[in-house]
GROMACS .gro file of C-alpha atoms in nm:
model
  350
    1MET     CA    1   4.217   0.610   8.568
    2GLU     CA    2   4.591   0.602   8.538
    3PHE     CA    3   4.844   0.607   8.816
    4ARG     CA    4   5.191   0.739   8.830
    5LEU     CA    5   5.386   0.507   9.075
    6THR     CA    6   5.748   0.533   8.972
    7SER     CA    7   5.838   0.792   9.218
    8LEU     CA    8   5.702   0.583   9.531
    9PRO     CA    9   5.964   0.392   9.739
   10LEU     CA   10   5.988   0.026   9.659
   11THR     CA   11   5.836  -0.098   9.973
   12ASN     CA   12   5.550   0.142   9.929
   13MET     CA   13   5.513   0.003   9.558
   14ASP     CA   14   5.504  -0.353   9.677
   15VAL     CA   15   5.225  -0.281   9.930
   16LEU     CA   16   5.034  -0.072   9.658
   17LEU     CA   17   5.079  -0.359   9.400
   18ARG     CA   18   4.917  -0.612   9.648
   19VAL     CA   19   4.629  -0.381   9.709
   20LEU     CA   20   4.611  -0.324   9.330
   21LEU     CA   21   4.625  -0.704   9.258
   22SER     CA   22   4.343  -0.757   9.528
   23LEU     CA   23   4.142  -0.494   9.355
   24SER     CA   24   4.203  -0.657   9.015
   25ALA     CA   25   4.096  -0.999   9.147
   26LEU     CA   26   3.767  -0.852   9.227
   27ALA     CA   27   3.742  -0.757   8.854
   28GLY     CA   28   3.830  -1.108   8.731
   29ILE     CA   29   4.202  -1.057   8.694
   30HIS     CA   30   4.266  -1.447   8.730
   31SER     CA   31   4.086  -1.532   8.421
   32ILE     CA   32   4.434  -1.589   8.262
   33THR     CA   33   4.698  -1.831   8.401
   34THR     CA   34   5.047  -1.786   8.340
   35VAL     CA   35   5.388  -1.812   8.499
   36SER     CA   36   5.486  -1.581   8.825
   37GLN     CA   37   5.869  -1.536   8.791
   38VAL     CA   38   6.110  -1.622   8.526
   39SER     CA   39   6.499  -1.584   8.507
   40VAL     CA   40   6.651  -1.571   8.169
   41ARG     CA   41   6.996  -1.518   8.046
   42ALA     CA   42   7.077  -1.193   7.849
   43GLY     CA   43   7.114  -1.193   7.481
   44GLY     CA   44   6.857  -1.481   7.453
   45SER     CA   45   6.477  -1.486   7.419
   46ILE     CA   46   6.181  -1.605   7.615
   47THR     CA   47   5.813  -1.722   7.525
   48ILE     CA   48   5.553  -1.705   7.778
   49PRO     CA   49   5.225  -1.882   7.745
   50CYS     CA   50   4.893  -1.724   7.872
   51LEU     CA   51   4.605  -1.955   7.916
   52TYR     CA   52   4.258  -1.798   7.901
   53GLU     CA   53   3.916  -1.909   7.949
   54SER     CA   54   3.681  -2.016   7.646
   55LYS     CA   55   3.475  -1.708   7.668
   56TYR     CA   56   3.747  -1.492   7.570
   57THR     CA   57   3.837  -1.679   7.250
   58ASN     CA   58   3.775  -1.410   7.014
   59HIS     CA   59   3.884  -1.126   7.225
   60VAL     CA   60   4.194  -0.914   7.149
   61LYS     CA   61   4.503  -1.026   7.365
   62TYR     CA   62   4.799  -0.830   7.443
   63LEU     CA   63   5.122  -0.783   7.653
   64CYS     CA   64   5.145  -0.499   7.895
   65ARG     CA   65   5.476  -0.383   8.046
   66GLY     CA   66   5.493  -0.198   8.392
   67TYR     CA   67   5.487  -0.223   8.764
   68SER     CA   68   5.092  -0.149   8.772
   69TRP     CA   69   4.859  -0.296   8.541
   70VAL     CA   70   4.659   0.030   8.538
   71SER     CA   71   4.953   0.232   8.411
   72CYS     CA   72   5.164  -0.043   8.201
   73SER     CA   73   5.239   0.024   7.840
   74ASP     CA   74   5.097  -0.189   7.557
   75GLU     CA   75   5.403  -0.371   7.377
   76VAL     CA   76   5.217  -0.593   7.131
   77LYS     CA   77   4.859  -0.701   7.052
   78THR     CA   78   4.690  -0.970   6.846
   79ASN     CA   79   4.541  -0.712   6.625
   80LYS     CA   80   4.830  -0.484   6.614
   81PRO     CA   81   5.184  -0.681   6.592
   82SER     CA   82   5.486  -0.477   6.688
   83SER     CA   83   5.704  -0.337   6.444
   84SER     CA   84   6.013  -0.338   6.626
   85GLY     CA   85   6.047  -0.725   6.629
   86LYS     CA   86   6.139  -0.695   6.996
   87PHE     CA   87   5.781  -0.847   7.089
   88SER     CA   88   5.556  -1.089   6.914
   89ILE     CA   89   5.233  -1.249   7.005
   90SER     CA   90   5.018  -1.541   6.871
   91ASP     CA   91   4.690  -1.681   6.977
   92ASP     CA   92   4.614  -2.067   6.957
   93LYS     CA   93   4.216  -2.038   6.983
   94GLN     CA   94   4.185  -2.416   6.974
   95ARG     CA   95   4.393  -2.461   7.301
   96LYS     CA   96   4.294  -2.142   7.433
   97ILE     CA   97   4.657  -2.015   7.498
   98PHE     CA   98   4.819  -1.699   7.365
   99THR     CA   99   5.193  -1.674   7.372
  100VAL     CA  100   5.417  -1.361   7.378
  101THR     CA  101   5.793  -1.373   7.301
  102ILE     CA  102   6.053  -1.115   7.409
  103ASN     CA  103   6.354  -1.105   7.184
  104ASP     CA  104   6.719  -0.980   7.220
  105LEU     CA  105   6.693  -0.958   7.618
  106THR     CA  106   6.890  -0.707   7.803
  107GLU     CA  107   6.910  -0.645   8.183
  108GLU     CA  108   6.700  -0.321   8.099
  109ASP     CA  109   6.417  -0.575   8.019
  110THR     CA  110   6.384  -0.679   8.381
  111GLU     CA  111   6.034  -0.575   8.454
  112TYR     CA  112   5.674  -0.674   8.529
  113TYR     CA  113   5.471  -0.784   8.246
  114TRP     CA  114   5.091  -0.861   8.212
  115CYS     CA  115   4.906  -1.100   7.992
  116VAL     CA  116   4.589  -0.915   7.915
  117GLU     CA  117   4.256  -0.989   7.716
  118GLU     CA  118   4.048  -0.689   7.614
  119ILE     CA  119   3.691  -0.673   7.764
  120ASP     CA  120   3.420  -0.487   7.561
  121GLY     CA  121   3.229  -0.259   7.779
  122GLY     CA  122   3.446  -0.310   8.090
  123GLY     CA  123   3.786  -0.320   8.229
  124ASP     CA  124   4.044  -0.549   8.064
  125SER     CA  125   4.139  -0.864   8.257
  126GLY     CA  126   4.504  -0.982   8.304
  127THR     CA  127   4.769  -1.148   8.519
  128TYR     CA  128   5.138  -1.038   8.560
  129PHE     CA  129   5.460  -1.219   8.571
  130LYS     CA  130   5.802  -1.105   8.658
  131LEU     CA  131   6.082  -1.127   8.423
  132SER     CA  132   6.454  -1.131   8.547
  133VAL     CA  133   6.735  -1.076   8.283
  134THR     CA  134   7.079  -1.166   8.394
  135THR     CA  135   7.417  -1.207   8.262
  136LYS     CA  136   7.506  -1.459   8.504
  137THR     CA  137   7.353  -1.807   8.550
  138PRO     CA  138   6.974  -1.785   8.566
  139SER     CA  139   6.798  -1.911   8.866
  140LEU     CA  140   6.608  -2.167   8.653
  141ASP     CA  141   6.673  -2.234   8.289
  142ILE     CA  142   6.644  -2.494   8.021
  143SER     CA  143   6.828  -2.532   7.698
  144ASN     CA  144   6.529  -2.540   7.455
  145GLN     CA  145   6.163  -2.430   7.531
  146GLU     CA  146   6.037  -2.620   7.235
  147ILE     CA  147   6.056  -3.020   7.273
  148THR     CA  148   5.951  -3.284   7.029
  149GLY     CA  149   5.862  -3.641   7.080
  150SER     CA  150   5.665  -3.916   6.904
  151THR     CA  151   5.396  -4.139   7.038
  152GLY     CA  152   5.470  -4.414   7.257
  153SER     CA  153   5.830  -4.279   7.312
  154GLN     CA  154   6.021  -4.123   7.601
  155ILE     CA  155   6.174  -3.780   7.646
  156ALA     CA  156   6.393  -3.618   7.916
  157ILE     CA  157   6.384  -3.249   8.003
  158ASN     CA  158   6.664  -3.120   8.203
  159CYS     CA  159   6.611  -2.820   8.416
  160THR     CA  160   6.922  -2.630   8.547
  161ASN     CA  161   6.899  -2.434   8.857
  162SER     CA  162   7.098  -2.242   9.090
  163ASN     CA  163   6.832  -2.147   9.357
  164SER     CA  164   6.671  -2.320   9.647
  165GLY     CA  165   6.338  -2.470   9.689
  166GLU     CA  166   6.104  -2.745   9.599
  167MET     CA  167   6.136  -2.871   9.244
  168LYS     CA  168   5.787  -2.949   9.065
  169TRP     CA  169   5.676  -3.029   8.733
  170CYS     CA  170   5.352  -2.885   8.630
  171ARG     CA  171   5.098  -2.849   8.343
  172LEU     CA  172   4.996  -2.508   8.265
  173GLY     CA  173   4.657  -2.459   8.430
  174GLY     CA  174   4.678  -2.811   8.577
  175SER     CA  175   4.831  -3.031   8.833
  176CYS     CA  176   5.183  -3.057   8.969
  177LEU     CA  177   5.407  -3.332   9.065
  178THR     CA  178   5.698  -3.345   9.290
  179LYS     CA  179   5.848  -3.690   9.232
  180SER     CA  180   5.664  -3.907   9.010
  181GLY     CA  181   5.294  -3.968   8.890
  182SER     CA  182   5.060  -3.911   8.601
  183ILE     CA  183   4.945  -3.598   8.415
  184HIS     CA  184   4.682  -3.631   8.144
  185GLY     CA  185   4.733  -4.018   8.128
  186THR     CA  186   5.136  -3.961   8.091
  187ALA     CA  187   5.361  -4.096   8.337
  188PHE     CA  188   5.638  -3.861   8.499
  189THR     CA  189   5.942  -3.921   8.696
  190ILE     CA  190   6.136  -3.618   8.854
  191SER     CA  191   6.499  -3.689   8.962
  192GLY     CA  192   6.786  -3.471   9.102
  193ASN     CA  193   7.093  -3.696   9.080
  194VAL     CA  194   7.314  -3.425   8.922
  195ALA     CA  195   7.378  -3.107   9.121
  196GLY     CA  196   7.214  -2.798   8.980
  197VAL     CA  197   6.998  -3.010   8.748
  198PHE     CA  198   6.672  -3.192   8.787
  199THR     CA  199   6.547  -3.418   8.510
  200VAL     CA  200   6.190  -3.484   8.423
  201THR     CA  201   6.118  -3.794   8.223
  202MET     CA  202   5.795  -3.848   8.032
  203ASN     CA  203   5.713  -4.203   7.938
  204GLU     CA  204   5.473  -4.354   7.674
  205LEU     CA  205   5.380  -4.018   7.512
  206SER     CA  206   5.049  -3.970   7.348
  207LYS     CA  207   4.889  -3.688   7.153
  208GLU     CA  208   4.726  -3.561   7.472
  209SER     CA  209   5.072  -3.519   7.626
  210SER     CA  210   5.126  -3.220   7.395
  211GLY     CA  211   5.088  -2.886   7.552
  212TRP     CA  212   5.271  -2.632   7.793
  213TYR     CA  213   5.447  -2.739   8.105
  214LEU     CA  214   5.631  -2.577   8.384
  215CYS     CA  215   5.976  -2.656   8.527
  216VAL     CA  216   5.938  -2.521   8.897
  217LYS     CA  217   6.220  -2.471   9.150
  218GLY     CA  218   6.137  -2.242   9.458
  219ASP     CA  219   5.981  -1.904   9.335
  220PHE     CA  220   6.096  -1.947   8.958
  221GLN     CA  221   5.923  -2.120   8.683
  222MET     CA  222   6.039  -2.192   8.311
  223PRO     CA  223   5.774  -2.262   8.055
  224VAL     CA  224   5.844  -2.578   7.835
  225HIS     CA  225   5.632  -2.666   7.513
  226ILE     CA  226   5.587  -3.036   7.439
  227THR     CA  227   5.485  -3.138   7.095
  228VAL     CA  228   5.400  -3.506   7.029
  229THR     CA  229   5.376  -3.633   6.660
  230GLU     CA  230   5.239  -3.956   6.547
  231LYS     CA  231   5.514  -4.244   6.533
  232PRO     CA  232   5.626  -4.324   6.170
  233THR     CA  233   5.368  -4.608   6.152
  234THR     CA  234   5.130  -4.371   6.021
  235THR     CA  235   5.377  -4.276   5.758
  236LYS     CA  236   5.421  -4.654   5.681
  237SER     CA  237   5.069  -4.701   5.654
  238ALA     CA  238   5.036  -4.424   5.407
  239ALA     CA  239   5.335  -4.562   5.233
  240THR     CA  240   5.146  -4.891   5.220
  241THR     CA  241   4.856  -4.729   5.050
  242GLU     CA  242   5.088  -4.570   4.773
  243PRO     CA  243   5.166  -4.915   4.604
  244VAL     CA  244   4.773  -4.974   4.603
  245LYS     CA  245   4.738  -4.622   4.436
  246HIS     CA  246   5.015  -4.707   4.209
  247THR     CA  247   4.895  -5.068   4.127
  248PRO     CA  248   4.744  -4.976   3.799
  249GLU     CA  249   5.064  -4.824   3.686
  250PRO     CA  250   5.249  -5.171   3.699
  251VAL     CA  251   4.935  -5.302   3.518
  252LYS     CA  252   4.993  -5.040   3.253
  253HIS     CA  253   5.341  -5.107   3.199
  254THR     CA  254   5.279  -5.493   3.187
  255PRO     CA  255   5.275  -5.477   2.809
  256GLU     CA  256   5.630  -5.309   2.799
  257PRO     CA  257   5.786  -5.627   2.963
  258VAL     CA  258   5.591  -5.831   2.721
  259LYS     CA  259   5.711  -5.611   2.415
  260HIS     CA  260   6.057  -5.649   2.551
  261THR     CA  261   6.043  -6.016   2.603
  262PRO     CA  262   6.158  -6.092   2.235
  263GLU     CA  263   6.481  -5.888   2.303
  264PRO     CA  264   6.588  -6.135   2.569
  265VAL     CA  265   6.500  -6.399   2.329
  266LYS     CA  266   6.697  -6.233   2.060
  267HIS     CA  267   6.992  -6.221   2.276
  268THR     CA  268   6.949  -6.558   2.410
  269PRO     CA  269   7.179  -6.707   2.124
  270GLU     CA  270   7.450  -6.449   2.241
  271PRO     CA  271   7.457  -6.621   2.583
  272VAL     CA  272   7.448  -6.953   2.396
  273LYS     CA  273   7.739  -6.841   2.168
  274HIS     CA  274   7.928  -6.719   2.464
  275THR     CA  275   7.855  -7.045   2.645
  276SER     CA  276   7.977  -7.236   2.338
  277SER     CA  277   8.295  -7.025   2.313
  278SER     CA  278   8.365  -7.066   2.677
  279ALA     CA  279   8.321  -7.425   2.639
  280ASP     CA  280   8.535  -7.411   2.334
  281GLN     CA  281   8.803  -7.241   2.524
  282ALA     CA  282   8.807  -7.489   2.782
  283PRO     CA  283   8.858  -7.778   2.560
  284SER     CA  284   9.119  -7.603   2.365
  285THR     CA  285   9.326  -7.567   2.654
  286VAL     CA  286   9.291  -7.946   2.714
  287GLU     CA  287   9.366  -8.004   2.345
  288VAL     CA  288   9.682  -7.792   2.378
  289GLU     CA  289   9.783  -8.004   2.684
  290HIS     CA  290   9.712  -8.325   2.486
  291GLN     CA  291   9.894  -8.187   2.185
  292SER     CA  292  10.188  -8.101   2.415
  293VAL     CA  293  10.190  -8.452   2.546
  294SER     CA  294  10.154  -8.619   2.219
  295GLY     CA  295  10.416  -8.395   2.062
  296ASN     CA  296  10.657  -8.496   2.351
  297LEU     CA  297  10.551  -8.851   2.282
  298LYS     CA  298  10.634  -8.817   1.927
  299ILE     CA  299  10.969  -8.684   1.993
  300PHE     CA  300  11.049  -8.967   2.241
  301ILE     CA  301  10.926  -9.228   1.980
  302ILE     CA  302  11.127  -9.050   1.713
  303ARG     CA  303  11.441  -9.032   1.919
  304TRP     CA  304  11.393  -9.414   2.017
  305SER     CA  305  11.332  -9.497   1.687
  306LEU     CA  306  11.638  -9.341   1.572
  307LEU     CA  307  11.843  -9.513   1.833
  308ILE     CA  308  11.676  -9.837   1.731
  309ILE     CA  309  11.757  -9.771   1.356
  310PHE     CA  310  12.106  -9.656   1.428
  311ALA     CA  311  12.142  -9.969   1.642
  312MET     CA  312  12.010 -10.174   1.399
  313VAL     CA  313  12.228 -10.014   1.134
  314ASN     CA  314  12.539 -10.065   1.336
  315LEU     CA  315  12.424 -10.426   1.396
  316PHE     CA  316  12.375 -10.481   1.028
  317ILE     CA  317  12.727 -10.321   0.930
  318TRP     CA  318  12.864 -10.538   1.215
  319PHE     CA  319  12.710 -10.845   1.065
  320MET     CA  320  12.811 -10.750   0.720
  321TYR     CA  321  13.155 -10.695   0.839
  322LYS     CA  322  13.168 -11.026   1.010
  323ARG     CA  323  13.027 -11.196   0.710
  324GLN     CA  324  13.271 -11.024   0.479
  325GLU     CA  325  13.554 -11.131   0.721
  326ARG     CA  326  13.449 -11.491   0.710
  327THR     CA  327  13.397 -11.473   0.335
  328ILE     CA  328  13.763 -11.345   0.310
  329VAL     CA  329  13.882 -11.624   0.539
  330GLU     CA  330  13.685 -11.882   0.350
  331SER     CA  331  13.825 -11.743   0.023
  332SER     CA  332  14.175 -11.753   0.164
  333ALA     CA  333  14.126 -12.099   0.287
  334THR     CA  334  13.983 -12.200  -0.054
  335LYS     CA  335  14.285 -12.033  -0.230
  336THR     CA  336  14.510 -12.215  -0.004
  337VAL     CA  337  14.343 -12.567  -0.061
  338GLU     CA  338  14.345 -12.506  -0.436
  339ALA     CA  339  14.706 -12.418  -0.421
  340GLU     CA  340  14.792 -12.718  -0.225
  341ASP     CA  341  14.586 -12.920  -0.472
  342GLU     CA  342  14.763 -12.777  -0.747
  343ASP     CA  343  15.098 -12.827  -0.588
  344VAL     CA  344  15.005 -13.185  -0.541
  345THR     CA  345  14.880 -13.236  -0.898
  346ASN     CA  346  15.196 -13.077  -1.028
  347SER     CA  347  15.406 -13.303  -0.822
  348ASN     CA  348  15.232 -13.617  -0.947
  349MET     CA  349  15.281 -13.536  -1.303
  350PRO     CA  350  15.568 -13.698  -1.470
   0.00000   0.00000   0.00000
């Protein structure tokens, strides 16, 4: 049966909604767990996780829009994707969670939505959430719904808020923390040191830490998906096995170095030649210096030799001059004596 409720006053619709929700609860409407109220900025997108029971793994899931579940309109189904691109849906059967994404949000998208699963031979089962789209600051927001960390590391999630109420950190379908504690073996700490922001720190991440969580402040919730990957140690171990796999290749290429061994031997003389040339160059410099010194010494000796010869020549000339002078004197003296003798002889003659 389908109800038309849009003409009722808001207060009457609230009362009727509670009645419908109570009736739906009797039909198993709480078989799906999701958020209750989400505030999002216009122009963005939002992904809502819907956790279901294992018995509904192979059932069709869909998103329904409208104040009343019995009169809401189907937007997208797992067996019938939306053609407009406004809505999308995916089903993670391993984790028993299907997610719905609403893109290009406007204020007109402010509405009640239902996460629903089809029940063959009976009434469908679903749970509603309220989506509020605003052009102002959302009541509770996060910069990124998808956060990734590695095992053993630490991550921090900042939840900005402008509303009052108790702040919590919850695992979808699980327990909640208000200050600090552990969920699925992962330690959490909640701090609100900055006005308008509370920070959730997750320590010593493990693979079990992966999943959907909720930032909660008062009546508003914001879903956050945490993905924990293996630390690079796994990659290192894989890289360690690669050399083992490639070990045969160096063995195969071993002959190549052997083949190329003669080449270094052939080229060995070249270094020797170059070594000798460099050695020759070093002594040549020394020889040049020695030649320069010996050349200067020769010049010095020649100059002194010339001086000595010149002195000796001068001495010889002086000696010869003195000797000649003495000879001349002696010759004059002899002639004088002879003349005197001759005079004496002549005087003695009759």
